[in-house]
Coordinates of C-alpha atoms (C1' of nucleotides) in Angstrom, one line a residue:
Chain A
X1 CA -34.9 4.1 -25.3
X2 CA -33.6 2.5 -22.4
X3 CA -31.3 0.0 -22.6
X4 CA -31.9 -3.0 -20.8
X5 CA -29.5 -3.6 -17.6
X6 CA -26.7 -5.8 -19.0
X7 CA -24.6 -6.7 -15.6
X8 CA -26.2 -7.1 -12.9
X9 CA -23.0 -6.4 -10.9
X10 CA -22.6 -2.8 -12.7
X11 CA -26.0 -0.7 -11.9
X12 CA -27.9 -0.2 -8.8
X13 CA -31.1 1.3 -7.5
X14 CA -29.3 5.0 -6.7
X15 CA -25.8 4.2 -7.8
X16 CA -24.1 3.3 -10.2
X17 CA -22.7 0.8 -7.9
X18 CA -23.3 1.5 -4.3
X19 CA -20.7 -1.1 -2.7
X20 CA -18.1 0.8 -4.7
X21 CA -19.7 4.1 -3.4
X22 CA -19.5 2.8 0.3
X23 CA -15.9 1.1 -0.1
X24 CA -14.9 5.2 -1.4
X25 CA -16.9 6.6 1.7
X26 CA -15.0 4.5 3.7
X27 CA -11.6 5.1 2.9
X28 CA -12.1 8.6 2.8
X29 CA -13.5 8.7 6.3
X30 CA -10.7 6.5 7.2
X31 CA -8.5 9.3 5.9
X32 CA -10.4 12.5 7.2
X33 CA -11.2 10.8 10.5
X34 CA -9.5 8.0 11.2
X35 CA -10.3 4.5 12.3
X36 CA -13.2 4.8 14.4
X37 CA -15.1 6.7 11.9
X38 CA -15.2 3.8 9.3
X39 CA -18.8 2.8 10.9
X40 CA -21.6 1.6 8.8
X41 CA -24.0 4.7 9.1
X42 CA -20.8 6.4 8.1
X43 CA -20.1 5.1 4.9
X44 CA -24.4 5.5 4.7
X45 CA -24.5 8.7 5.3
X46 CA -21.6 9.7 2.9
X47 CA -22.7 7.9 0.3
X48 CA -26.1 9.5 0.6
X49 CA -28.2 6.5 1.7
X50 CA -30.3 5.0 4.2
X51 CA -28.5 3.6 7.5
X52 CA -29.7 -0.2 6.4
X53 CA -28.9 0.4 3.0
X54 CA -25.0 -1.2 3.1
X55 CA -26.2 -4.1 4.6
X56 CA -27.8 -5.2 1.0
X57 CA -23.8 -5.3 0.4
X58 CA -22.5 -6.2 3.6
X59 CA -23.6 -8.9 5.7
X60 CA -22.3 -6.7 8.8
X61 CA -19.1 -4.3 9.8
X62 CA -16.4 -6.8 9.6
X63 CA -17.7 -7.5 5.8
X64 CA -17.0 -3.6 5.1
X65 CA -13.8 -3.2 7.2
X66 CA -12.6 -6.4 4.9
X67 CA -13.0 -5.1 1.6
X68 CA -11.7 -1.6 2.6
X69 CA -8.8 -3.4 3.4
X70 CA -8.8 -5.4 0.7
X71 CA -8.5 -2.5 -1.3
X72 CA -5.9 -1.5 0.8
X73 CA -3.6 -4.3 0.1
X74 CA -4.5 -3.5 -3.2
X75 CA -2.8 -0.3 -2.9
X76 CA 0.1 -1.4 -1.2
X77 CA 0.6 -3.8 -3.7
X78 CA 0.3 -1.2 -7.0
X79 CA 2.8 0.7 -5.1
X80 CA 5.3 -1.8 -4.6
X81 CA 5.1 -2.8 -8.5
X82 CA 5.7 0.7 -9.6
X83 CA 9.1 0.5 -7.9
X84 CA 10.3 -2.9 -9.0
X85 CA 9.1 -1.8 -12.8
X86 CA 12.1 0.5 -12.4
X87 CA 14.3 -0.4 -9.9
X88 CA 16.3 -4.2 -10.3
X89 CA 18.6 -5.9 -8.0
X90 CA 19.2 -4.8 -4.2
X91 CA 18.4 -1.0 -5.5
X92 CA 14.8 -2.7 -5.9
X93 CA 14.6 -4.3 -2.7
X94 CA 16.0 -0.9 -1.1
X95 CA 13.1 0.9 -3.0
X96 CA 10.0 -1.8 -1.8
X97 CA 11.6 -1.5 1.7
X98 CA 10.6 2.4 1.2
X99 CA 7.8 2.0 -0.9
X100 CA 6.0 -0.3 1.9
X101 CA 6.7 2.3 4.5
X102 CA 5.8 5.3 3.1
X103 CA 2.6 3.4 2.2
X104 CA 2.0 2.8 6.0
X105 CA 2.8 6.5 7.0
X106 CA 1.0 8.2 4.6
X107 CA -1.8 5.3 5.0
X108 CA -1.9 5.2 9.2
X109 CA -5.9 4.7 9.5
X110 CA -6.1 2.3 6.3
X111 CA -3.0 0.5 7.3
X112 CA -4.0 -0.2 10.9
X113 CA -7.4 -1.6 9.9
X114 CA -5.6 -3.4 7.2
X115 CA -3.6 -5.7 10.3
X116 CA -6.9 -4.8 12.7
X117 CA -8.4 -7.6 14.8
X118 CA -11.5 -7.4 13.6
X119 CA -10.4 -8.0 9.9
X120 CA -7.9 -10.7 10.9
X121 CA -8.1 -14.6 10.6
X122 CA -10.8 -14.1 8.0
X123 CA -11.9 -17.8 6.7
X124 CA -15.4 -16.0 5.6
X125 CA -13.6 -12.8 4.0
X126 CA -11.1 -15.2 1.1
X127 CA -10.9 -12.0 -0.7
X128 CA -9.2 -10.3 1.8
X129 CA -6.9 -13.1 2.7
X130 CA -5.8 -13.6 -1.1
X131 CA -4.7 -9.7 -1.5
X132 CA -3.0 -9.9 2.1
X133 CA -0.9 -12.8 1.2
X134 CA 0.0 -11.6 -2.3
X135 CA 2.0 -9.3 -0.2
X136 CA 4.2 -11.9 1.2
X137 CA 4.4 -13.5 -2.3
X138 CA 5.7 -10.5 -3.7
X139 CA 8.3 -10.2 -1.5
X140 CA 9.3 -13.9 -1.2
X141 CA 9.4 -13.8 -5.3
X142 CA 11.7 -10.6 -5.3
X143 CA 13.7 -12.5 -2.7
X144 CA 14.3 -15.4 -5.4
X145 CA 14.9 -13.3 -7.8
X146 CA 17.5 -12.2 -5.9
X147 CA 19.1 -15.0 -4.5
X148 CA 19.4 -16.4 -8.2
X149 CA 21.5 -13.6 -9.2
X150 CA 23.4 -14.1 -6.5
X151 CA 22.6 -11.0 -4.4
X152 CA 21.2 -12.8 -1.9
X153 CA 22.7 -15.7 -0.1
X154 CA 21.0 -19.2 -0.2
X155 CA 18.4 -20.7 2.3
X156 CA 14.7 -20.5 2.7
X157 CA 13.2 -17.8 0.8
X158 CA 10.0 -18.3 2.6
X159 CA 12.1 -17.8 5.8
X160 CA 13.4 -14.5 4.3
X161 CA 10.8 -13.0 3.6
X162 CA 8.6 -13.1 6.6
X163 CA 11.5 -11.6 8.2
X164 CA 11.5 -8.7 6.0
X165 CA 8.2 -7.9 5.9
X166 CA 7.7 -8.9 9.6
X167 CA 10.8 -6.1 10.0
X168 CA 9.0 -3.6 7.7
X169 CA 5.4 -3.7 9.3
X170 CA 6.3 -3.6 12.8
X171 CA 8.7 -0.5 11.8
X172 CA 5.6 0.8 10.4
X173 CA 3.6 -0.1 13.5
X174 CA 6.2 1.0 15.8
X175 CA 6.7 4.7 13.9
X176 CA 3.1 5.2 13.9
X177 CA 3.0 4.7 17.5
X178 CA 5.6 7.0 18.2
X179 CA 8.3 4.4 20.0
X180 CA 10.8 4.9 17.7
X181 CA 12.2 8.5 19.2
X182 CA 14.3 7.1 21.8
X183 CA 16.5 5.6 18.8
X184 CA 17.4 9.1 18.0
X185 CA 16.8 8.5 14.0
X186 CA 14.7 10.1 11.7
X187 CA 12.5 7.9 9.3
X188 CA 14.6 7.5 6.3
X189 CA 17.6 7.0 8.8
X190 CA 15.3 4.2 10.4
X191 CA 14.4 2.8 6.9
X192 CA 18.3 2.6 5.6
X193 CA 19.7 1.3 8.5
X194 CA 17.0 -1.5 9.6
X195 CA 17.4 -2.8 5.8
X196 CA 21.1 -3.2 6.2
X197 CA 20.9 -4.6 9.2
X198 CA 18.7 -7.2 8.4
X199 CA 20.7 -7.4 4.7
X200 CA 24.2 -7.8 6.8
X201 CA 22.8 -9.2 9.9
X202 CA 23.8 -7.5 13.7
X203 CA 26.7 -10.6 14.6
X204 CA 30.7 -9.7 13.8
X205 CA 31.9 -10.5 10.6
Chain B
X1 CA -13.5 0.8 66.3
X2 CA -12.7 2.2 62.8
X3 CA -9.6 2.8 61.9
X4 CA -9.0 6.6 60.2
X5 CA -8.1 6.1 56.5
X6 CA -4.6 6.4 56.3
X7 CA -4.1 6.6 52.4
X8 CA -6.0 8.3 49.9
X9 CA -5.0 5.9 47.4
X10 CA -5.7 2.4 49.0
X11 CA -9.0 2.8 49.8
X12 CA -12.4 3.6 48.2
X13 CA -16.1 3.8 48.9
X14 CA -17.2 0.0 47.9
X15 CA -14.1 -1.4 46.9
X16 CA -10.4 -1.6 48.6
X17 CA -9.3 0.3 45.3
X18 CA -11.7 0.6 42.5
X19 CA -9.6 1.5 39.6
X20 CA -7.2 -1.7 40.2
X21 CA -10.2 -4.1 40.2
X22 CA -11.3 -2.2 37.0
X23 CA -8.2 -2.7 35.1
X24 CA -8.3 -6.3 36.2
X25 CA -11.6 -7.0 35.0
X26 CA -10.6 -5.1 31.6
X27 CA -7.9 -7.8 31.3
X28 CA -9.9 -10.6 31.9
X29 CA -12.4 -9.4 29.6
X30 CA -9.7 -9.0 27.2
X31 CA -8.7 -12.7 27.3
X32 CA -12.3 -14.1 27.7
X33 CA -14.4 -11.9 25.3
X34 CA -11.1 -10.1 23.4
X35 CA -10.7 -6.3 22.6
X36 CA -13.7 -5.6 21.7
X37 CA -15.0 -6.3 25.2
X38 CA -13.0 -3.8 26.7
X39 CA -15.7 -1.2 27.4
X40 CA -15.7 0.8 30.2
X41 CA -19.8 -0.1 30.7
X42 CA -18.4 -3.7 30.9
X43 CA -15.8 -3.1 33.1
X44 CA -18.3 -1.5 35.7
X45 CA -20.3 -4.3 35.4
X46 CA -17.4 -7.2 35.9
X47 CA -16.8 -4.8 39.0
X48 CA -20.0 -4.7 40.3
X49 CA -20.5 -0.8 40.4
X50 CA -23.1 1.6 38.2
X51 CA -21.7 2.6 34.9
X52 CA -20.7 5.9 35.8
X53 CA -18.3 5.2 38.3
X54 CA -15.6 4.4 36.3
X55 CA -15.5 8.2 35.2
X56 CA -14.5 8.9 38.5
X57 CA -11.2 7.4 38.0
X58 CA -10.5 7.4 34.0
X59 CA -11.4 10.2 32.1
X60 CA -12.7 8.7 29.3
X61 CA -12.5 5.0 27.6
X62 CA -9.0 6.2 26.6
X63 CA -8.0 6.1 29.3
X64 CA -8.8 2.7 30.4
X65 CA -7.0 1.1 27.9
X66 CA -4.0 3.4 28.4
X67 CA -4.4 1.8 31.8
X68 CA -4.6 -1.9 30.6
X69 CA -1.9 -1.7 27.7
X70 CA 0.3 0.0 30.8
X71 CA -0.1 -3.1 32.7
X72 CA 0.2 -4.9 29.2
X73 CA 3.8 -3.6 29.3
X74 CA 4.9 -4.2 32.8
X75 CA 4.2 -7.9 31.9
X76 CA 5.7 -8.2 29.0
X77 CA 8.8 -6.6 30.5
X78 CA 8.8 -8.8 33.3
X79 CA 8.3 -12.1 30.7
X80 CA 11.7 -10.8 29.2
X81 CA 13.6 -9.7 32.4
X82 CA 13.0 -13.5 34.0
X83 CA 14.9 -15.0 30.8
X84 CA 17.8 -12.6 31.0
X85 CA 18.6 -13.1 34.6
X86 CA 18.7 -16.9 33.4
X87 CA 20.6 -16.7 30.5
X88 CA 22.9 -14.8 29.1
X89 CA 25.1 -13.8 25.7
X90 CA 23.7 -15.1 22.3
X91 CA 21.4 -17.5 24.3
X92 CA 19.9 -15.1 26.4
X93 CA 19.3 -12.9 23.4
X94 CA 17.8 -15.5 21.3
X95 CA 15.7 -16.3 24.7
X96 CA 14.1 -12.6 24.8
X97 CA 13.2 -13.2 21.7
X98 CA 11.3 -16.9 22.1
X99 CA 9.7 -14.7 25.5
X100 CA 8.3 -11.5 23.4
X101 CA 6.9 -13.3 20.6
X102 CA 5.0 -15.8 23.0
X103 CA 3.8 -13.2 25.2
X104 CA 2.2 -11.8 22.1
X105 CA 0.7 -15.0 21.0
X106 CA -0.1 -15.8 24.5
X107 CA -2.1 -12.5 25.0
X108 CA -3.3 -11.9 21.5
X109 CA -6.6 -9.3 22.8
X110 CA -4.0 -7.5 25.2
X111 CA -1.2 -7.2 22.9
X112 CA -3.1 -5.5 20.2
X113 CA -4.6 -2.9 22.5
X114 CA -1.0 -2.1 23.8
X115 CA -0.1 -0.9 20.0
X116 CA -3.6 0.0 19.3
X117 CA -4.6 3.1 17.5
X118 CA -6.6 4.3 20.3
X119 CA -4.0 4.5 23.0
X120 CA -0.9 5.5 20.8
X121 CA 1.0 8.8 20.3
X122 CA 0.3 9.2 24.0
X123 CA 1.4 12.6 25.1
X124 CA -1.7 12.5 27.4
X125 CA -0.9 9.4 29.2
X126 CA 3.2 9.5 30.1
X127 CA 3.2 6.6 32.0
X128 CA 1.9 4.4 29.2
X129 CA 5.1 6.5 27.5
X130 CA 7.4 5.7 29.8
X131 CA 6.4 1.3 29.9
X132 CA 6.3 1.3 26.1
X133 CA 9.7 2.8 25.8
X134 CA 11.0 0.7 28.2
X135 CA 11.2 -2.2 26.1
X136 CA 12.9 -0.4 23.5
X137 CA 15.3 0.0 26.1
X138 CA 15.6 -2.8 27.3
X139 CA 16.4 -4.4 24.2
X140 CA 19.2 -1.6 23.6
X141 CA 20.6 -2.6 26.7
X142 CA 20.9 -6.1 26.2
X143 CA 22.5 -5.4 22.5
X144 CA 25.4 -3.0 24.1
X145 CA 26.2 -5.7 26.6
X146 CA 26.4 -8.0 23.6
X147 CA 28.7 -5.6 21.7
X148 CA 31.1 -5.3 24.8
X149 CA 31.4 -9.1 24.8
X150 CA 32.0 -9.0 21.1
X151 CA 29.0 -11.1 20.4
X152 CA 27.4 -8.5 18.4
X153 CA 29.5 -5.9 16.1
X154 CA 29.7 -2.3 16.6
X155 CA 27.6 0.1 15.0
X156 CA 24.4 1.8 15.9
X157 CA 22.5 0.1 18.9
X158 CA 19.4 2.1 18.7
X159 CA 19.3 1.0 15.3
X160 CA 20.0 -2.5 16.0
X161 CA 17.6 -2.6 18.9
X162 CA 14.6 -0.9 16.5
X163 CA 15.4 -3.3 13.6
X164 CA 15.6 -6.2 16.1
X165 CA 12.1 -4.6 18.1
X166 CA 10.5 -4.4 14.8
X167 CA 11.0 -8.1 13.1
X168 CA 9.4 -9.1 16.7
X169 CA 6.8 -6.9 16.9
X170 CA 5.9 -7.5 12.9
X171 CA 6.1 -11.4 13.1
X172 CA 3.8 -11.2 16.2
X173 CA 1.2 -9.2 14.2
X174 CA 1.7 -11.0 11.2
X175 CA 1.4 -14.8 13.0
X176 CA -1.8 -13.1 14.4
X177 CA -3.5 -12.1 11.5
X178 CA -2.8 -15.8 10.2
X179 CA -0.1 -14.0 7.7
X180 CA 2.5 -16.4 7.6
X181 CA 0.8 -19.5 6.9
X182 CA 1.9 -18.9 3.2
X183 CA 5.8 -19.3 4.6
X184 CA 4.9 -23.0 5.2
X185 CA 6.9 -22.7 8.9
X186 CA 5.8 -23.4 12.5
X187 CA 6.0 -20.4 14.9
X188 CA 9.1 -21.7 16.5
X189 CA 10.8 -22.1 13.5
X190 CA 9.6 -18.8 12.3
X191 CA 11.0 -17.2 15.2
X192 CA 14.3 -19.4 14.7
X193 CA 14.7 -18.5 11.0
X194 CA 14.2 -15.1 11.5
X195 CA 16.2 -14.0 14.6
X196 CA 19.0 -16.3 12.7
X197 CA 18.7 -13.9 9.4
X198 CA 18.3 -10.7 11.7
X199 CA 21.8 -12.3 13.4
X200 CA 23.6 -13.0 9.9
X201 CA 21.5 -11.2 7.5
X202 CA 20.3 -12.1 4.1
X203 CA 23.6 -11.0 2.1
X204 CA 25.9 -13.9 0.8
X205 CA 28.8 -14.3 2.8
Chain C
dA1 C1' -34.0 -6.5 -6.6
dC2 C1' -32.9 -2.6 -3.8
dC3 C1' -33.8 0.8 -0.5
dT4 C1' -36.3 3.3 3.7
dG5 C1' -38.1 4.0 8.5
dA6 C1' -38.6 2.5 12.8
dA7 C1' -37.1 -0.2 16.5
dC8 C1' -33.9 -2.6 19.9
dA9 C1' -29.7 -3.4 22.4
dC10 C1' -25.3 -1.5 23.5
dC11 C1' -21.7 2.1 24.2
dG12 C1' -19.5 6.7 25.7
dT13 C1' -20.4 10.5 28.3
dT14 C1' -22.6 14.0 31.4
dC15 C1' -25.0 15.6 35.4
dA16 C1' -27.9 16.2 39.2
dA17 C1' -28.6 13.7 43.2
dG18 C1' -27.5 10.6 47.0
dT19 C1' -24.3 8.7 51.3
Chain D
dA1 C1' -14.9 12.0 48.3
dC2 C1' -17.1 8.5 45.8
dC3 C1' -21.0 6.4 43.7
dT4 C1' -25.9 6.0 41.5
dG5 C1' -29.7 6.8 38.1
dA6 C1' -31.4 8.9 34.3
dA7 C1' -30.6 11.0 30.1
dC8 C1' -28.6 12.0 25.3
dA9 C1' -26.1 11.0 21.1
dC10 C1' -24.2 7.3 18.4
dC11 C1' -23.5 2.6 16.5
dG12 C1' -24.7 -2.3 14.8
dT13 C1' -28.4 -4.9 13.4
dT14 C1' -33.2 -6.5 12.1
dC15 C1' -37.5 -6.3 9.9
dA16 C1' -41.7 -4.9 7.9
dA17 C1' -42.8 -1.9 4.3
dG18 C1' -42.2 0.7 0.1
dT19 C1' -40.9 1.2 -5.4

DNA sequence: ACCTGAACACCGTTCAAGT
DNA sequence: ACCTGAACACCGTTCAAGT
């Protein structure tokens, strides 16, 4: 009565899928723990397999870091959609802008390794470097939208948008440290007022 | 013959002063081997001295890169101070600017590690506090003085200065991790466009 | 084809012992 | 007061062996 394996990608020897089982481990841990916790005998142990076990799925720890984070951009992503699905115009830039943060603070292990040295530059991980850079995508498409309804003024879009996501991940960065008390704002306050700044730029008018 | 030891601080047992020769050898490994490399075994051993004798002088691997990032700071600072003193207004602004982002790119290893998970939300280690918030300062500083000349228009400085601190920090990260490639811009033109945007913003005129 | 168990090198950390 | 040597727990990684 058993039916014959049909994708070879979809069963496993204890798991259903075991990469999938030991991507889950490892965000949980990332959550529960933190960064340092995401270790290969980590994910083993939660998942309830031998210590050399991931490494029939990962070539080593920078393979597994990657497609946590990959996931993770995956996330980001989804989460940035949702807004623009019901927000248009500047409203929906406004909402990304604190859509992408929020992501980050509620995210602070999964976001770090997301930008982590270990992850970064990745010729060998193309998976990785496809769901990072649909980030950038997204935005410079939003910014075109945009700019042909004439929200936004002309020039380089690409230009545009690295400076708003640049702007939006080191505030992310920069709250998660804890350097942004001095400026005397709260989060939101941070989030409103860096978008119009960068929206109306800091020179006289 | 021997001279009494006049400072507790300036002197040691095989070493003039230990703990500085291990936070140098934790930057050089930094630059030669990158964060990963910073160990506190390896720093022992670029030092020439047992692996347990860093403990007397950091509490724990923390520590040592609370140490390094520290120093990490005081360089970066005085990268931006030596453009300021040379030029001033709009140019000297646009100059701190060229100086942060190509200290970052300069130090990749050692700019990580000063925004690193590890060595952030610091309560333990005020001094790293007090060099990190320095350069928030610093860059609130220069924005005031550019708001009495009318350079820059009125309005929040702390604001301006975290919007401003972030887009620097973010495009560092981001042109580390190989993120911006999809923008189809050199760094210096990245770091042209975007100061220029973060100047006169993204809204039509 | 997928997983286990044992092994090796490396790291953080502690502690008794040396000068 | 400062440093060494040995020890323990933990991690990444490899490899022969099991089903």
């Amino acid at each position: 009565m058993a039916a014959k394996p049909r994708s070879k990608s979809t069963r496993a020897y204890h798991h259903g899928d075991l990469k999938d089982a030991l991507v889950r481990s490892g965000l949980d841990l990332l959550h529960t723990e933190g960064p340092a916790a995401l270790t290969l005998r980590g994910v083993a142990r939660a998942a309830g397999v031998s210590q050399a076990a991931p490494y029939r799925h990962f070539a080593d720890h920078r393979a597994l870091v990657g497609a946590v984070a990959e996931q993770g951009f995956r996330l980001l992503q989804q989460a940035m959609i949702v807004v623009v699905q019901r927000d248009t115009g500047r409203k929906g830039l406004k909402g990304v802008a604190i859509a992408y943060v929020t992501f980050g603070l509620e995210n602070p292990a999964l976001y770090r390794i997301m930008f982590g040295a270990e992850v970064v530059r990745e010729a060998d991980l193309p998976e990785l470097h496809k769901t990072g850079s649909a980030v950038l995508g997204f935005v410079r498409h939003g910014i075109e939208e945009l700019q042909r309804q004439s929200l936004i003024g002309p020039g380089d879009a690409g230009a545009m948008a690295t400076a708003l996501w640049s702007m939006l991940h080191g505030l992310v960065m920069l709250v998660l440290d804890g350097q942004t008390a001095g400026s005397g704002l709260s989060v939101a306050e941070l989030v409103e007022e860096t978008t119009r700044i960068m929206m109306f730029g800091m020179a006289p008018r």
